[in-house]
Amino acid sequence: PSIEEVVHSDQSELPKHTNVKMGGASRLQAFADGGGMAAVASTKEEEEQKAASAASDQAPPDQVPTWDSAAGRRRAADESGAVGAAGQAENEQGADEEVVKELTEEEKKSQEEMLVRARALKGEGNTLFGAYDYDAAVQKYSEAIEAAPKGHKEQSVFFNNRATCYFKQGKYTEVIADCSAALRIDPDYSKCLLRRAQAYETEKKVCEAFDDFERILKIDPSNSMATAGSKRLKKPAEVERERMKDEMMGKLKDLGNTVLGKFGLSLDNFKTVQDPATGGYSVSFQQ
């Protein structure tokens, strides 16, 4: 037999009045302006603010000093916020650059060397597969998966090949796991979808199998095996989904009755009636 290979961010409002201590006495100087109060600070506080402001202008962005006045705290917060926003923007820009970054020549060379070794291991696995030595073939395909660049499209092929060995051995849980790993790399790998659908069906997971057959037909409407599988499992999948829905509703009802039972009630005391005009439901209580 042969195996598939597809190298496929208010300033706070100023306080309405400020107490300023001068000569051991507290005085409040304020005036009314449109219903509000404004405060006049002492000369000493103004000098402190000017000195702190000058220190702030000389400090690096990540060492903005703080002081006791409200204005000073606001300024520190504003500058800190600005620095934080700038840093976030730089990080986001860096992330974008990383996404579109192309491999350097050295990286491309390293990747190609990894692929050469992985392909050689896959070839050995194919030979062993052809000789029906599935255990040894699984080992070679596993080595190929490890040798290949992580997430490279060819790695999905190695996962699929190993899944084929597992399928021959009747290890359907492993088949599903390997096919799922391959499909995370290449979501449109139809051969791998077909292999997983077959494993799901064998494991009597008809809903999952039906969904995979349907995915294949979206990729390749002419796939005869997917067409047959979709037709074969459409009704069983509908029945299974209805059974699962009823089972879930039963569990929810049991939970509701457990809670209501503490009050001498059950869900049977409540009746829901659908309004045919709006489609909405009304709930009534019954003894």
mmCIF file of C-alpha atoms in Angstrom:
data_model
loop_
_atom_site.group_PDB
_atom_site.id
_atom_site.type_symbol
_atom_site.label_atom_id
_atom_site.label_comp_id
_atom_site.label_asym_id
_atom_site.label_seq_id
_atom_site.Cartn_x
_atom_site.Cartn_y
_atom_site.Cartn_z
ATOM 1 C CA PRO A 1 0.000 0.000 0.000
ATOM 2 C CA SER A 2 1.066 3.616 -0.498
ATOM 3 C CA ILE A 3 0.549 6.558 1.842
ATOM 4 C CA GLU A 4 -0.729 10.044 0.994
ATOM 5 C CA GLU A 5 2.047 12.582 0.565
ATOM 6 C CA VAL A 6 1.092 16.147 0.036
ATOM 7 C CA VAL A 7 4.022 18.591 0.316
ATOM 8 C CA HIS A 8 1.079 20.466 0.565
ATOM 9 C CA SER A 9 -5.636 56.256 28.617
ATOM 10 C CA ASP A 10 -9.127 65.564 33.886
ATOM 11 C CA GLN A 11 -7.609 66.839 35.059
ATOM 12 C CA SER A 12 -9.184 66.418 38.381
ATOM 13 C CA GLU A 13 -11.165 69.377 39.049
ATOM 14 C CA LEU A 14 -9.200 71.757 41.225
ATOM 15 C CA PRO A 15 -10.363 71.644 44.832
ATOM 16 C CA LYS A 16 -13.084 74.185 45.403
ATOM 17 C CA HIS A 17 -11.167 75.490 48.425
ATOM 18 C CA THR A 18 -7.700 74.960 49.838
ATOM 19 C CA ASN A 19 -6.500 75.409 53.427
ATOM 20 C CA VAL A 20 -3.029 76.977 53.503
ATOM 21 C CA LYS A 21 -1.065 77.058 56.755
ATOM 22 C CA MET A 22 0.915 80.269 57.250
ATOM 23 C CA GLY A 23 2.585 81.339 60.548
ATOM 24 C CA GLY A 24 0.895 78.509 62.408
ATOM 25 C CA ALA A 25 -2.626 79.713 61.445
ATOM 26 C CA SER A 26 -4.894 78.310 58.801
ATOM 27 C CA ARG A 27 -6.602 80.758 56.472
ATOM 28 C CA LEU A 28 -8.926 80.239 53.540
ATOM 29 C CA GLN A 29 -8.824 82.726 50.709
ATOM 30 C CA ALA A 30 -11.488 82.155 48.114
ATOM 31 C CA PHE A 31 -13.932 83.967 45.960
ATOM 32 C CA ALA A 32 -17.249 83.106 44.426
ATOM 33 C CA ASP A 33 -17.338 82.784 40.669
ATOM 34 C CA GLY A 34 -20.489 81.305 39.136
ATOM 35 C CA GLY A 35 -21.233 79.393 42.304
ATOM 36 C CA GLY A 36 -17.763 77.857 42.529
ATOM 37 C CA MET A 37 -14.805 78.506 44.853
ATOM 38 C CA ALA A 38 -11.169 78.960 43.802
ATOM 39 C CA ALA A 39 -8.155 78.641 46.090
ATOM 40 C CA VAL A 40 -5.037 80.783 46.397
ATOM 41 C CA ALA A 41 -1.954 78.851 47.404
ATOM 42 C CA SER A 42 0.899 80.193 49.528
ATOM 43 C CA THR A 43 4.130 81.504 48.021
ATOM 44 C CA LYS A 44 6.007 78.640 49.617
ATOM 45 C CA GLU A 45 3.860 76.024 47.889
ATOM 46 C CA GLU A 46 4.227 77.798 44.523
ATOM 47 C CA GLU A 47 8.006 77.720 44.872
ATOM 48 C CA GLU A 48 7.869 74.017 45.700
ATOM 49 C CA GLN A 49 5.766 73.363 42.629
ATOM 50 C CA LYS A 50 8.158 75.335 40.373
ATOM 51 C CA ALA A 51 11.129 73.444 41.726
ATOM 52 C CA ALA A 52 9.403 70.112 41.290
ATOM 53 C CA SER A 53 8.307 71.094 37.795
ATOM 54 C CA ALA A 54 11.879 71.942 36.825
ATOM 55 C CA ALA A 55 13.045 68.599 38.207
ATOM 56 C CA SER A 56 10.345 66.857 36.193
ATOM 57 C CA ASP A 57 11.507 68.486 32.950
ATOM 58 C CA GLN A 58 15.029 67.195 33.560
ATOM 59 C CA ALA A 59 14.067 63.662 34.600
ATOM 60 C CA PRO A 60 13.946 60.789 32.091
ATOM 61 C CA PRO A 61 10.458 59.531 31.152
ATOM 62 C CA ASP A 62 10.572 56.530 33.440
ATOM 63 C CA GLN A 63 11.731 58.594 36.485
ATOM 64 C CA VAL A 64 9.112 61.361 36.700
ATOM 65 C CA PRO A 65 9.229 62.727 40.305
ATOM 66 C CA THR A 66 6.161 63.174 42.481
ATOM 67 C CA TRP A 67 5.304 65.850 45.048
ATOM 68 C CA ASP A 68 2.547 66.703 47.515
ATOM 69 C CA SER A 69 0.488 69.211 45.540
ATOM 70 C CA ALA A 70 -2.550 68.072 43.596
ATOM 71 C CA ALA A 71 -1.304 69.745 40.424
ATOM 72 C CA GLY A 72 1.988 67.958 40.793
ATOM 73 C CA ARG A 73 0.308 64.610 41.193
ATOM 74 C CA ARG A 74 -1.822 65.282 38.129
ATOM 75 C CA ARG A 75 1.184 66.164 36.055
ATOM 76 C CA ALA A 76 3.039 63.038 37.154
ATOM 77 C CA ALA A 77 0.023 60.916 36.296
ATOM 78 C CA ASP A 78 -0.368 62.568 32.892
ATOM 79 C CA GLU A 79 3.291 62.094 31.995
ATOM 80 C CA SER A 80 3.292 58.535 33.262
ATOM 81 C CA GLY A 81 0.197 57.813 31.212
ATOM 82 C CA ALA A 82 1.813 59.290 28.145
ATOM 83 C CA VAL A 83 4.882 57.136 28.636
ATOM 84 C CA GLY A 84 2.718 54.055 29.115
ATOM 85 C CA ALA A 85 0.699 54.774 25.995
ATOM 86 C CA ALA A 86 3.863 55.315 23.991
ATOM 87 C CA GLY A 87 5.300 52.038 25.257
ATOM 88 C CA GLN A 88 2.132 50.181 24.392
ATOM 89 C CA ALA A 89 2.134 51.658 20.913
ATOM 90 C CA GLU A 90 5.752 50.570 20.435
ATOM 91 C CA ASN A 91 4.908 47.052 21.585
ATOM 92 C CA GLU A 92 1.954 46.834 19.220
ATOM 93 C CA GLN A 93 4.069 48.130 16.369
ATOM 94 C CA GLY A 94 6.729 45.590 17.212
ATOM 95 C CA ALA A 95 4.136 42.820 17.185
ATOM 96 C CA ASP A 96 2.924 43.914 13.760
ATOM 97 C CA GLU A 97 6.460 43.982 12.455
ATOM 98 C CA GLU A 98 7.010 40.477 13.786
ATOM 99 C CA VAL A 99 3.975 39.193 11.923
ATOM 100 C CA VAL A 100 5.145 40.501 8.561
ATOM 101 C CA LYS A 101 8.823 39.763 9.185
ATOM 102 C CA GLU A 102 10.385 37.699 6.462
ATOM 103 C CA LEU A 103 12.929 35.023 7.118
ATOM 104 C CA THR A 104 16.560 36.002 6.689
ATOM 105 C CA GLU A 105 18.688 34.039 4.265
ATOM 106 C CA GLU A 106 20.327 32.256 7.188
ATOM 107 C CA GLU A 107 16.922 31.333 8.648
ATOM 108 C CA LYS A 108 15.718 30.105 5.285
ATOM 109 C CA LYS A 109 18.812 27.957 4.936
ATOM 110 C CA SER A 110 18.335 26.506 8.424
ATOM 111 C CA GLN A 111 14.690 25.767 7.714
ATOM 112 C CA GLU A 112 15.505 24.045 4.471
ATOM 113 C CA GLU A 113 18.105 21.875 6.177
ATOM 114 C CA MET A 114 15.481 20.858 8.745
ATOM 115 C CA LEU A 115 13.048 19.989 5.962
ATOM 116 C CA VAL A 116 15.624 17.907 4.099
ATOM 117 C CA ARG A 117 16.163 15.757 7.172
ATOM 118 C CA ALA A 118 12.425 15.552 7.903
ATOM 119 C CA ARG A 119 11.667 14.478 4.319
ATOM 120 C CA ALA A 120 14.321 11.783 4.495
ATOM 121 C CA LEU A 121 12.752 10.442 7.685
ATOM 122 C CA LYS A 122 9.349 10.508 6.059
ATOM 123 C CA GLY A 123 10.739 8.511 3.137
ATOM 124 C CA GLU A 124 12.008 5.878 5.508
ATOM 125 C CA GLY A 125 8.600 5.823 7.145
ATOM 126 C CA ASN A 126 6.922 5.318 3.770
ATOM 127 C CA THR A 127 9.149 2.344 3.051
ATOM 128 C CA LEU A 128 8.297 0.788 6.393
ATOM 129 C CA PHE A 129 4.615 1.489 5.839
ATOM 130 C CA GLY A 130 4.763 -0.325 2.533
ATOM 131 C CA ALA A 131 6.275 -3.293 4.343
ATOM 132 C CA TYR A 132 3.358 -3.276 6.814
ATOM 133 C CA ASP A 133 5.758 -2.416 9.662
ATOM 134 C CA TYR A 134 3.441 0.196 11.141
ATOM 135 C CA ASP A 135 5.170 0.498 14.517
ATOM 136 C CA ALA A 136 8.519 1.316 12.895
ATOM 137 C CA ALA A 137 6.790 3.659 10.430
ATOM 138 C CA VAL A 138 5.148 5.511 13.314
ATOM 139 C CA GLN A 139 8.599 6.002 14.846
ATOM 140 C CA LYS A 140 10.014 7.481 11.632
ATOM 141 C CA TYR A 141 7.029 9.781 11.114
ATOM 142 C CA SER A 142 7.364 10.923 14.738
ATOM 143 C CA GLU A 143 11.027 11.772 14.101
ATOM 144 C CA ALA A 144 10.025 13.653 10.963
ATOM 145 C CA ILE A 145 7.476 15.683 12.939
ATOM 146 C CA GLU A 146 10.177 16.626 15.472
ATOM 147 C CA ALA A 147 12.748 17.418 12.789
ATOM 148 C CA ALA A 148 10.461 19.678 10.727
ATOM 149 C CA PRO A 149 10.117 23.424 11.408
ATOM 150 C CA LYS A 150 7.248 23.819 13.848
ATOM 151 C CA GLY A 151 4.050 24.868 12.121
ATOM 152 C CA HIS A 152 5.454 24.379 8.627
ATOM 153 C CA LYS A 153 2.875 23.098 6.175
ATOM 154 C CA GLU A 154 4.862 19.946 5.451
ATOM 155 C CA GLN A 155 4.662 19.056 9.138
ATOM 156 C CA SER A 156 0.920 18.536 8.649
ATOM 157 C CA VAL A 157 1.761 15.843 6.084
ATOM 158 C CA PHE A 158 3.906 13.983 8.601
ATOM 159 C CA PHE A 159 1.073 14.136 11.142
ATOM 160 C CA ASN A 160 -1.322 12.747 8.553
ATOM 161 C CA ASN A 161 1.055 9.935 7.612
ATOM 162 C CA ARG A 162 1.401 8.901 11.225
ATOM 163 C CA ALA A 163 -2.382 9.079 11.589
ATOM 164 C CA THR A 164 -2.654 6.673 8.651
ATOM 165 C CA CYS A 165 -0.477 4.169 10.497
ATOM 166 C CA TYR A 166 -2.612 4.534 13.594
ATOM 167 C CA PHE A 167 -5.706 3.995 11.460
ATOM 168 C CA LYS A 168 -4.277 0.733 10.180
ATOM 169 C CA GLN A 169 -3.642 -0.294 13.772
ATOM 170 C CA GLY A 170 -7.173 0.610 14.864
ATOM 171 C CA LYS A 171 -5.927 3.367 17.201
ATOM 172 C CA TYR A 172 -8.688 5.833 16.355
ATOM 173 C CA THR A 173 -8.127 8.177 19.316
ATOM 174 C CA GLU A 174 -4.556 8.710 18.102
ATOM 175 C CA VAL A 175 -5.824 9.161 14.539
ATOM 176 C CA ILE A 176 -8.160 11.945 15.652
ATOM 177 C CA ALA A 177 -5.408 13.631 17.712
ATOM 178 C CA ASP A 178 -2.866 13.597 14.847
ATOM 179 C CA CYS A 179 -5.381 14.730 12.238
ATOM 180 C CA SER A 180 -6.470 17.578 14.505
ATOM 181 C CA ALA A 181 -2.816 18.629 14.905
ATOM 182 C CA ALA A 182 -2.362 18.589 11.125
ATOM 183 C CA LEU A 183 -5.548 20.611 10.583
ATOM 184 C CA ARG A 184 -4.366 23.303 13.005
ATOM 185 C CA ILE A 185 -1.502 23.830 10.583
ATOM 186 C CA ASP A 186 -3.457 23.371 7.366
ATOM 187 C CA PRO A 187 -7.233 23.761 7.961
ATOM 188 C CA ASP A 188 -8.075 22.878 4.352
ATOM 189 C CA TYR A 189 -6.163 19.586 4.265
ATOM 190 C CA SER A 190 -9.032 17.553 2.807
ATOM 191 C CA LYS A 191 -7.280 14.163 2.964
ATOM 192 C CA CYS A 192 -6.681 14.687 6.666
ATOM 193 C CA LEU A 193 -10.289 15.765 7.174
ATOM 194 C CA LEU A 194 -11.417 12.583 5.463
ATOM 195 C CA ARG A 195 -9.161 10.444 7.653
ATOM 196 C CA ARG A 196 -10.506 12.117 10.803
ATOM 197 C CA ALA A 197 -14.113 11.788 9.620
ATOM 198 C CA GLN A 198 -13.601 8.076 9.137
ATOM 199 C CA ALA A 199 -12.106 7.742 12.619
ATOM 200 C CA TYR A 200 -14.962 9.730 14.151
ATOM 201 C CA GLU A 201 -17.518 7.540 12.403
ATOM 202 C CA THR A 202 -15.792 4.371 13.554
ATOM 203 C CA GLU A 203 -15.890 5.733 17.108
ATOM 204 C CA LYS A 204 -19.614 6.420 16.621
ATOM 205 C CA LYS A 205 -19.132 10.174 16.916
ATOM 206 C CA VAL A 206 -21.561 10.802 14.085
ATOM 207 C CA CYS A 207 -21.990 14.547 14.613
ATOM 208 C CA GLU A 208 -18.242 15.172 14.420
ATOM 209 C CA ALA A 209 -17.879 12.866 11.433
ATOM 210 C CA PHE A 210 -20.770 14.529 9.592
ATOM 211 C CA ASP A 211 -19.289 17.980 10.233
ATOM 212 C CA ASP A 212 -15.938 16.873 8.783
ATOM 213 C CA PHE A 213 -17.600 15.434 5.661
ATOM 214 C CA GLU A 214 -19.430 18.738 5.233
ATOM 215 C CA ARG A 215 -16.155 20.677 5.560
ATOM 216 C CA ILE A 216 -14.596 18.538 2.868
ATOM 217 C CA LEU A 217 -17.474 19.258 0.481
ATOM 218 C CA LYS A 218 -16.979 23.000 0.976
ATOM 219 C CA ILE A 219 -13.375 22.540 -0.118
ATOM 220 C CA ASP A 220 -14.012 19.928 -2.796
ATOM 221 C CA PRO A 221 -17.691 19.482 -3.768
ATOM 222 C CA SER A 222 -16.754 16.595 -6.067
ATOM 223 C CA ASN A 223 -15.303 14.390 -3.317
ATOM 224 C CA SER A 224 -17.376 11.241 -3.663
ATOM 225 C CA MET A 225 -16.421 9.739 -0.279
ATOM 226 C CA ALA A 226 -17.395 12.947 1.536
ATOM 227 C CA THR A 227 -20.645 13.110 -0.443
ATOM 228 C CA ALA A 228 -21.524 9.552 0.516
ATOM 229 C CA GLY A 229 -20.505 10.115 4.136
ATOM 230 C CA SER A 230 -22.568 13.293 4.396
ATOM 231 C CA LYS A 231 -25.671 11.580 3.014
ATOM 232 C CA ARG A 232 -25.122 8.536 5.198
ATOM 233 C CA LEU A 233 -24.704 10.504 8.440
ATOM 234 C CA LYS A 234 -27.108 13.424 7.960
ATOM 235 C CA LYS A 235 -30.077 11.733 9.635
ATOM 236 C CA PRO A 236 -28.069 9.981 12.384
ATOM 237 C CA ALA A 237 -26.359 13.293 13.192
ATOM 238 C CA GLU A 238 -29.734 15.044 13.491
ATOM 239 C CA VAL A 239 -31.029 12.287 15.776
ATOM 240 C CA GLU A 240 -27.868 12.399 17.884
ATOM 241 C CA ARG A 241 -28.026 16.199 18.261
ATOM 242 C CA GLU A 242 -31.679 15.943 19.325
ATOM 243 C CA ARG A 243 -30.752 13.260 21.857
ATOM 244 C CA MET A 244 -27.920 15.409 23.220
ATOM 245 C CA LYS A 245 -30.262 18.406 23.490
ATOM 246 C CA ASP A 246 -32.854 16.362 25.398
ATOM 247 C CA GLU A 247 -30.156 14.989 27.678
ATOM 248 C CA MET A 248 -28.849 18.494 28.426
ATOM 249 C CA MET A 249 -32.379 19.808 29.094
ATOM 250 C CA GLY A 250 -33.001 16.831 31.395
ATOM 251 C CA LYS A 251 -29.918 17.655 33.428
ATOM 252 C CA LEU A 252 -30.930 21.315 33.627
ATOM 253 C CA LYS A 253 -34.405 20.284 34.768
ATOM 254 C CA ASP A 254 -32.957 18.047 37.467
ATOM 255 C CA LEU A 255 -30.790 20.929 38.676
ATOM 256 C CA GLY A 256 -33.795 23.292 38.692
ATOM 257 C CA ASN A 257 -35.901 20.829 40.630
ATOM 258 C CA THR A 258 -33.105 20.355 43.157
ATOM 259 C CA VAL A 259 -33.040 24.100 43.847
ATOM 260 C CA LEU A 260 -36.817 24.615 43.778
ATOM 261 C CA GLY A 261 -37.368 21.514 45.912
ATOM 262 C CA LYS A 262 -35.968 23.397 48.903
ATOM 263 C CA PHE A 263 -39.027 25.676 48.637
ATOM 264 C CA GLY A 264 -41.503 22.872 48.062
ATOM 265 C CA LEU A 265 -41.686 23.612 44.336
ATOM 266 C CA SER A 266 -40.598 22.052 41.071
ATOM 267 C CA LEU A 267 -40.403 23.094 37.464
ATOM 268 C CA ASP A 268 -43.780 21.423 36.993
ATOM 269 C CA ASN A 269 -45.271 24.417 38.849
ATOM 270 C CA PHE A 270 -44.262 26.678 35.976
ATOM 271 C CA LYS A 271 -45.827 26.620 32.545
ATOM 272 C CA THR A 272 -44.402 28.345 29.488
ATOM 273 C CA VAL A 273 -46.644 29.455 26.646
ATOM 274 C CA GLN A 274 -45.293 30.734 23.332
ATOM 275 C CA ASP A 275 -46.904 33.762 21.680
ATOM 276 C CA PRO A 276 -47.343 32.786 18.027
ATOM 277 C CA ALA A 277 -47.338 36.433 16.964
ATOM 278 C CA THR A 278 -44.034 37.432 18.540
ATOM 279 C CA GLY A 279 -42.395 34.102 19.164
ATOM 280 C CA GLY A 280 -41.767 35.108 22.772
ATOM 281 C CA TYR A 281 -42.665 33.067 25.841
ATOM 282 C CA SER A 282 -44.733 33.869 28.947
ATOM 283 C CA VAL A 283 -44.348 31.958 32.200
ATOM 284 C CA SER A 284 -47.250 31.245 34.541
ATOM 285 C CA PHE A 285 -47.251 29.675 38.008
ATOM 286 C CA GLN A 286 -49.509 26.729 38.771
ATOM 287 C CA GLN A 287 -50.175 25.019 42.091
#
